[in-house]
Short mmCIF file of C-alpha atoms and ligand atoms in Angstrom, two decimals:
data_model
loop_
_atom_site.label_atom_id
_atom_site.label_comp_id
_atom_site.label_asym_id
_atom_site.label_seq_id
_atom_site.Cartn_x
_atom_site.Cartn_y
_atom_site.Cartn_z
CA MET F 276 54.48 -25.24 87.70
CA LEU F 277 54.01 -22.08 85.61
CA ALA F 278 56.61 -23.33 83.12
CA ASP F 279 54.82 -26.68 82.84
CA VAL F 280 51.47 -24.93 82.40
CA ARG F 281 52.85 -22.66 79.70
CA ALA F 282 54.52 -25.52 77.82
CA GLY F 283 51.82 -28.16 78.32
CA LEU F 284 48.59 -26.16 78.22
CA LEU F 285 49.12 -22.84 76.49
CA ASN F 286 51.97 -23.03 73.97
CA VAL F 287 50.60 -26.14 72.31
CA GLU F 288 50.52 -26.44 68.54
CA ASP F 289 47.18 -26.90 66.78
CA GLY F 290 45.99 -30.47 67.16
CA ALA F 291 48.71 -31.44 69.66
CA GLN F 292 47.73 -33.02 73.00
CA ARG F 293 47.56 -30.68 75.98
CA GLU F 294 49.31 -32.30 78.92
CA LEU F 295 50.34 -31.74 82.54
CA PRO F 296 52.80 -33.82 84.60
CA PRO F 297 51.17 -36.27 87.05
CA LYS F 298 53.26 -34.98 89.97
CA TYR F 299 50.66 -32.19 90.27
CA PHE F 300 48.04 -34.64 91.56
CA TYR F 301 49.83 -34.87 94.85
CA ASP F 302 49.04 -32.06 97.22
CA HIS F 303 47.92 -33.35 100.62
CA ARG F 304 44.36 -33.99 99.38
CA GLY F 305 45.68 -35.77 96.27
CA SER F 306 47.90 -38.01 98.38
CA LEU F 307 44.89 -38.96 100.53
CA LEU F 308 42.82 -39.64 97.41
CA PHE F 309 45.57 -41.91 96.12
CA GLU F 310 45.50 -43.79 99.44
CA GLN F 311 41.74 -44.25 98.92
CA ILE F 312 42.42 -45.60 95.41
CA THR F 313 44.77 -48.22 96.83
CA ARG F 314 41.86 -49.62 98.87
CA LEU F 315 39.38 -49.83 95.97
CA PRO F 316 38.35 -53.34 94.89
CA GLU F 317 39.17 -52.53 91.25
CA TYR F 318 42.69 -51.24 91.98
CA TYR F 319 44.48 -54.60 92.02
CA LEU F 320 48.00 -53.10 91.83
CA THR F 321 48.46 -52.39 95.55
CA ARG F 322 46.88 -55.66 96.64
CA VAL F 323 49.00 -57.82 94.36
CA GLU F 324 52.22 -55.95 95.13
CA ARG F 325 51.54 -56.26 98.87
CA ALA F 326 51.07 -60.03 98.51
CA LEU F 327 54.31 -60.32 96.53
CA LEU F 328 56.22 -58.28 99.12
CA THR F 329 54.78 -60.32 101.98
CA ALA F 330 55.89 -63.54 100.28
CA ARG F 331 59.32 -62.35 99.14
CA ALA F 332 60.61 -59.65 101.48
CA PRO F 333 61.84 -61.91 104.33
CA ASP F 334 64.12 -64.03 102.07
CA LEU F 335 65.20 -61.05 100.06
CA MET F 336 66.20 -59.01 103.13
CA ALA F 337 67.93 -62.02 104.68
CA SER F 338 70.14 -62.31 101.60
CA LEU F 339 70.69 -58.58 100.92
CA ARG F 340 70.97 -57.41 104.56
CA PRO F 341 70.47 -53.75 103.56
CA GLY F 342 71.73 -51.02 105.86
CA ALA F 343 69.56 -48.43 104.17
CA LEU F 344 66.33 -48.31 102.25
CA VAL F 345 65.88 -45.36 99.88
CA GLU F 346 62.35 -45.23 98.48
CA LEU F 347 61.33 -43.19 95.46
CA GLY F 348 57.75 -41.85 95.64
CA ALA F 349 57.23 -43.34 99.10
CA GLY F 350 53.73 -41.92 99.73
CA SER F 351 52.27 -43.42 102.92
CA ALA F 352 54.94 -46.17 102.92
CA GLU F 353 52.18 -48.59 103.83
CA LYS F 354 53.66 -51.53 101.90
CA THR F 355 57.17 -50.40 102.81
CA ARG F 356 56.48 -51.60 106.35
CA ILE F 357 56.66 -55.16 105.03
CA ILE F 358 60.24 -54.44 103.90
CA LEU F 359 61.13 -52.55 107.08
CA ASP F 360 59.83 -55.42 109.24
CA ALA F 361 61.98 -57.88 107.30
CA MET F 362 65.01 -55.55 107.50
CA ARG F 363 64.63 -55.33 111.26
CA HIS F 364 64.99 -59.07 111.54
CA VAL F 365 68.46 -58.94 110.02
CA ARG F 366 69.83 -55.52 111.06
CA LEU F 367 69.00 -53.01 113.75
CA ASP F 368 71.03 -50.05 112.49
CA ALA F 369 68.93 -49.45 109.36
CA VAL F 370 68.17 -46.04 107.87
CA TYR F 371 65.02 -45.29 105.87
CA VAL F 372 65.04 -42.45 103.34
CA PRO F 373 61.57 -41.84 101.87
CA VAL F 374 61.73 -39.47 98.88
CA ASP F 375 58.55 -37.75 97.74
CA VAL F 376 57.29 -34.54 96.13
CA SER F 377 54.25 -34.38 98.45
CA ALA F 378 55.90 -32.50 101.32
CA ALA F 379 53.20 -32.41 104.00
CA PHE F 380 52.21 -36.02 103.39
CA LEU F 381 55.85 -37.14 103.52
CA ASP F 382 56.20 -35.38 106.84
CA GLU F 383 53.24 -37.34 108.26
CA THR F 384 54.65 -40.60 106.90
CA ALA F 385 58.02 -39.92 108.56
CA ARG F 386 56.40 -39.02 111.90
CA ARG F 387 54.25 -42.18 111.90
CA LEU F 388 57.20 -44.41 111.05
CA ARG F 389 59.37 -42.95 113.81
CA MET F 390 56.60 -43.80 116.29
CA GLU F 391 56.04 -47.31 114.92
CA TYR F 392 59.71 -48.22 114.50
CA VAL F 393 61.49 -46.92 117.58
CA GLY F 394 65.18 -46.54 116.81
CA LEU F 395 64.75 -46.49 113.02
CA ARG F 396 66.47 -43.45 111.56
CA VAL F 397 64.00 -41.87 109.12
CA ILE F 398 65.40 -39.16 106.87
CA PRO F 399 62.65 -37.81 104.62
CA VAL F 400 63.74 -36.03 101.44
CA VAL F 401 61.31 -33.75 99.61
CA ALA F 402 62.34 -33.91 95.98
CA ASP F 403 60.94 -33.98 92.47
CA ILE F 404 62.33 -37.12 90.86
CA SER F 405 61.07 -36.30 87.34
CA ASP F 406 64.60 -35.71 86.07
CA HIS F 407 66.86 -37.34 88.65
CA LEU F 408 66.78 -38.75 92.17
CA GLY F 409 68.36 -35.69 93.74
CA LEU F 410 69.47 -37.22 97.03
CA PRO F 411 71.45 -34.61 99.00
CA ARG F 412 75.16 -35.61 98.95
CA ALA F 413 75.44 -35.50 102.72
CA THR F 414 72.52 -37.94 103.02
CA ALA F 415 73.91 -40.29 100.35
CA ARG F 416 77.31 -40.34 102.11
CA MET F 417 75.96 -41.38 105.52
CA LEU F 418 73.91 -44.39 104.36
CA PRO F 419 75.12 -47.74 105.78
CA SER F 420 75.71 -50.17 102.92
CA PRO F 421 74.44 -51.99 101.14
CA VAL F 422 71.67 -49.65 100.05
CA LEU F 423 68.38 -50.98 98.74
CA TYR F 424 66.57 -48.54 96.44
CA ALA F 425 62.84 -49.21 96.15
CA PHE F 426 60.48 -47.88 93.51
CA LEU F 427 57.11 -49.45 94.26
CA GLY F 428 53.49 -49.15 93.20
CA SER F 429 54.45 -49.21 89.50
CA THR F 430 55.08 -45.48 89.74
CA ILE F 431 57.73 -46.13 87.08
CA GLY F 432 54.72 -46.54 84.77
CA ASN F 433 53.96 -42.84 85.05
CA PHE F 434 57.21 -42.13 83.15
CA HIS F 435 57.85 -42.57 79.44
CA ASP F 436 60.40 -45.37 78.91
CA ASP F 437 63.28 -43.01 78.07
CA ALA F 438 62.57 -40.85 81.15
CA ALA F 439 62.28 -43.98 83.33
CA ALA F 440 65.68 -45.16 82.07
CA ARG F 441 67.17 -41.72 82.76
CA LEU F 442 65.84 -41.69 86.32
CA LEU F 443 66.99 -45.25 87.03
CA GLY F 444 70.32 -44.47 85.36
CA ASP F 445 70.74 -41.66 87.87
CA VAL F 446 69.93 -44.07 90.72
CA ARG F 447 72.47 -46.51 89.23
CA SER F 448 75.17 -43.83 89.10
CA GLY F 449 75.00 -43.47 92.89
CA MET F 450 75.17 -47.23 93.54
CA THR F 451 78.01 -49.56 94.45
CA GLY F 452 78.17 -53.14 93.19
CA GLU F 453 76.50 -54.42 96.39
CA ASP F 454 73.46 -52.13 96.20
CA ARG F 455 70.19 -53.27 94.66
CA LEU F 456 67.02 -51.84 93.15
CA LEU F 457 63.59 -53.27 94.02
CA LEU F 458 61.08 -52.30 91.36
CA GLY F 459 57.31 -52.87 91.26
CA ALA F 460 55.89 -53.06 87.73
CA ASP F 461 52.31 -53.54 86.60
CA LEU F 462 52.01 -56.02 83.72
CA VAL F 463 49.92 -56.06 80.54
CA LYS F 464 46.75 -58.08 81.06
CA ASP F 465 43.07 -58.24 80.09
CA VAL F 466 42.15 -54.68 79.08
CA ALA F 467 38.88 -54.81 81.02
CA ILE F 468 40.76 -55.43 84.29
CA ILE F 469 43.18 -52.56 83.61
CA GLU F 470 40.48 -50.10 82.56
CA ALA F 471 38.31 -50.94 85.60
CA ALA F 472 41.23 -50.06 87.88
CA TYR F 473 41.26 -46.52 86.45
CA ASN F 474 37.45 -46.12 86.19
CA ASP F 475 36.35 -47.24 89.64
CA SER F 476 32.67 -47.44 90.45
CA GLU F 477 32.95 -45.05 93.43
CA GLY F 478 34.46 -42.29 91.31
CA VAL F 479 37.55 -41.87 93.52
CA THR F 480 39.90 -41.93 90.52
CA ALA F 481 37.77 -39.21 88.89
CA GLN F 482 38.18 -37.06 92.02
CA PHE F 483 41.92 -37.77 92.05
CA ASN F 484 42.15 -36.74 88.39
CA ARG F 485 40.19 -33.52 88.89
CA ASN F 486 42.30 -32.73 91.96
CA MET F 487 45.03 -31.54 89.59
CA LEU F 488 42.81 -28.60 88.60
CA ARG F 489 42.23 -27.74 92.27
CA VAL F 490 46.00 -27.77 92.76
CA LEU F 491 46.43 -25.32 89.86
CA ASN F 492 43.66 -23.11 91.24
CA HIS F 493 45.25 -23.12 94.68
CA GLU F 494 48.91 -22.80 93.67
CA LEU F 495 48.60 -20.42 90.73
CA GLY F 496 45.31 -18.64 91.44
CA ALA F 497 43.83 -20.16 88.27
CA ASN F 498 40.04 -20.35 87.93
CA PHE F 499 39.40 -23.83 86.51
CA ASP F 500 35.76 -24.85 86.89
CA VAL F 501 36.67 -28.23 88.34
CA ASP F 502 33.20 -29.72 87.80
CA GLY F 503 33.30 -28.64 84.17
CA PHE F 504 35.71 -31.49 83.42
CA ALA F 505 34.97 -35.19 83.01
CA HIS F 506 37.37 -37.98 83.96
CA GLN F 507 38.42 -40.31 81.15
CA ALA F 508 40.81 -43.27 81.33
CA PHE F 509 41.44 -45.74 78.52
CA PHE F 510 44.04 -48.33 77.57
CA ASP F 511 46.11 -47.65 74.45
CA ARG F 512 47.06 -51.17 73.28
CA LYS F 513 49.72 -50.03 70.85
CA ALA F 514 51.55 -47.91 73.41
CA GLY F 515 50.83 -50.40 76.22
CA ARG F 516 49.55 -47.79 78.60
CA ILE F 517 46.55 -46.31 80.34
CA GLU F 518 46.02 -42.62 79.63
CA MET F 519 44.07 -40.40 82.00
CA HIS F 520 42.48 -37.27 80.60
CA LEU F 521 40.28 -34.43 81.79
CA ILE F 522 37.68 -33.56 79.16
CA ALA F 523 36.09 -30.11 79.03
CA ILE F 524 32.35 -30.76 79.29
CA ARG F 525 31.56 -27.26 77.99
CA PRO F 526 33.63 -24.48 76.37
CA GLN F 527 36.00 -23.00 78.94
CA VAL F 528 38.09 -19.87 79.25
CA VAL F 529 40.44 -20.31 82.18
CA GLY F 530 42.53 -17.49 83.61
CA ILE F 531 45.95 -18.58 84.81
CA PRO F 532 47.79 -15.62 86.38
CA GLY F 533 51.32 -15.37 85.04
CA ALA F 534 50.58 -17.66 82.10
CA GLY F 535 47.55 -16.23 80.27
CA SER F 536 44.16 -17.56 79.22
CA LEU F 537 43.47 -21.15 78.33
CA VAL F 538 40.62 -21.50 75.82
CA LEU F 539 39.12 -24.97 75.52
CA ARG F 540 36.34 -26.18 73.24
CA ALA F 541 33.77 -28.65 74.58
CA GLY F 542 35.28 -32.13 74.27
CA GLU F 543 38.92 -30.93 74.30
CA SER F 544 41.17 -32.87 76.61
CA ILE F 545 44.14 -32.41 78.91
CA ARG F 546 46.23 -35.56 79.45
CA THR F 547 47.14 -35.79 83.13
CA GLU F 548 48.85 -39.18 83.35
CA ILE F 549 50.17 -42.15 81.47
CA SER F 550 50.45 -45.45 83.33
CA ASN F 551 52.48 -47.98 81.38
CA LYS F 552 51.77 -51.70 81.62
CA TYR F 553 54.81 -53.85 80.94
CA ASP F 554 56.09 -57.22 79.91
CA ARG F 555 59.50 -58.59 80.84
CA PRO F 556 61.34 -57.54 77.63
CA ARG F 557 60.18 -53.93 78.05
CA ILE F 558 61.30 -53.77 81.70
CA SER F 559 64.60 -55.49 80.80
CA LYS F 560 65.23 -52.86 78.13
CA ILE F 561 64.55 -49.93 80.51
CA LEU F 562 66.79 -51.52 83.14
CA ALA F 563 69.55 -52.33 80.64
CA ASP F 564 69.44 -48.74 79.34
CA ALA F 565 69.89 -47.60 82.95
CA GLY F 566 72.86 -49.94 83.56
CA PHE F 567 71.06 -52.74 85.42
CA GLN F 568 70.47 -56.43 84.93
CA ILE F 569 67.56 -58.41 86.35
CA ALA F 570 68.61 -60.49 89.38
CA ALA F 571 65.10 -61.72 90.25
CA TRP F 572 61.71 -61.49 88.57
CA GLU F 573 58.74 -62.55 90.71
CA THR F 574 55.12 -62.43 89.63
CA ASP F 575 51.83 -63.52 91.16
CA ASP F 576 50.22 -66.69 89.78
CA ALA F 577 48.00 -64.69 87.42
CA HIS F 578 51.01 -62.70 86.11
CA GLN F 579 49.31 -59.43 86.94
CA TYR F 580 52.30 -57.70 88.52
CA ALA F 581 56.06 -58.12 88.78
CA LEU F 582 58.43 -57.48 91.65
CA VAL F 583 61.89 -57.10 90.16
CA VAL F 584 65.28 -57.10 91.86
CA ALA F 585 67.88 -55.39 89.69
CA ALA F 586 71.65 -55.35 90.18
CA PRO F 587 74.26 -53.12 88.56
CA ALA F 588 75.18 -54.69 85.21
N1 SAH V 62 54.87 -45.92 96.72
C1 SAH V 62 53.49 -45.75 97.15
C2 SAH V 62 52.86 -44.48 96.56
C3 SAH V 62 52.65 -44.50 95.06
S1 SAH V 62 51.76 -43.07 94.52
C4 SAH V 62 52.70 -46.98 96.79
O1 SAH V 62 53.27 -47.88 96.18
O2 SAH V 62 51.52 -47.04 97.10
C5 SAH V 62 53.05 -42.17 93.77
C6 SAH V 62 53.89 -41.43 94.80
O3 SAH V 62 54.96 -40.79 94.10
C7 SAH V 62 53.12 -40.34 95.53
O4 SAH V 62 53.42 -40.38 96.89
C8 SAH V 62 53.61 -39.04 94.89
O5 SAH V 62 53.59 -37.94 95.76
C9 SAH V 62 55.01 -39.43 94.45
N2 SAH V 62 55.46 -38.71 93.27
C10 SAH V 62 54.80 -38.55 92.10
N3 SAH V 62 55.53 -37.84 91.23
C11 SAH V 62 56.70 -37.54 91.87
C12 SAH V 62 57.86 -36.81 91.51
N4 SAH V 62 57.98 -36.25 90.31
N5 SAH V 62 58.86 -36.70 92.41
C13 SAH V 62 58.75 -37.28 93.65
N6 SAH V 62 57.67 -37.97 94.05
C14 SAH V 62 56.65 -38.10 93.17
C1 AVI V 63 51.11 -43.76 91.32
N1 AVI V 63 50.72 -44.44 90.12
C2 AVI V 63 51.49 -45.67 89.90
C3 AVI V 63 49.26 -44.68 89.99
C4 AVI V 63 48.98 -45.47 88.69
O1 AVI V 63 48.27 -46.47 88.78
O2 AVI V 63 49.50 -45.10 87.64
C5 AVI V 63 48.48 -43.38 90.01
C6 AVI V 63 47.03 -43.58 89.70
N2 AVI V 63 46.39 -42.99 88.73
C7 AVI V 63 45.14 -43.40 88.75
N3 AVI V 63 44.95 -44.26 89.70
C8 AVI V 63 46.15 -44.38 90.34
#
């Protein structure tokens, strides 16, 4: 975290964008705030993905018959239950491996699932997937095949395309020809709909955004004045992505032990997240760069969101 703060906040050239990685949203409070976001009327992503999973998971699981489900950025695994239910219909020896950076939250998810799905082996893995999946070898070796890797919620959108291809390429390198990837991807649409999803009327997304400063205060002993920052989210049409920023409302001098002092002018911003919105050619390119081909592409009627099944190319 200190290295990211030094590189993204302090050692930034004049005029360059200050930036922090979105993984720092997700302490326990941040994970709960994200859960609240998923229930907001404006945040269509979760709703549409859930509907797609409900419609498609039974047929998909009947044809794939996965022995293991490995989920990147599992969070509460709320929608994952749709997949687990469908898996149970076809196999009873399944293993579920939720991977997440939010350790305490992951622990709760695993405990809940073990209670709800008696007999399901749940093997939580705390890992930062920014660079690679990082599944412990012993875990990877004991998974009954075929393995279904899931990356839901359009969390892929929080990665630049080259980083997304690197991560999926790492997933691909651990796969056999029978394994599959199930990817959720938010699609480009009316800008007003996208921007509303990241500027909700209850201000939950603003709290989620500011939570990153609380995390830095708590983890590093920094003294960010959390209320001195405004939430901003806007769609960049050219880049095809939402950007979330925290804007200093007034001049700030922030002490960050071990890193130094961060001096911000009023109006200066810190970018906390990008959230890419895709079309099929862009997803195909990321998948092809990672060594995959599209086996199925399902969208809702309004083409808001895609559920993609990818197979090794
Ligand atoms: N899959 C869930 C949660 C999406 S929120 C859904 O579809 O609703 C994104 C999840 O990814 C969070 O649980 C967060 O803790 C996790 N996450 C974010 N960055 C991560 C990283 N670098 N490594 C591992 N997990 C990460
Ligand atoms: C986790 N990720 C896909 C969410 C998104 O939509 O990019 C995080 C989020 N940021 C603001 N609202 C939700």
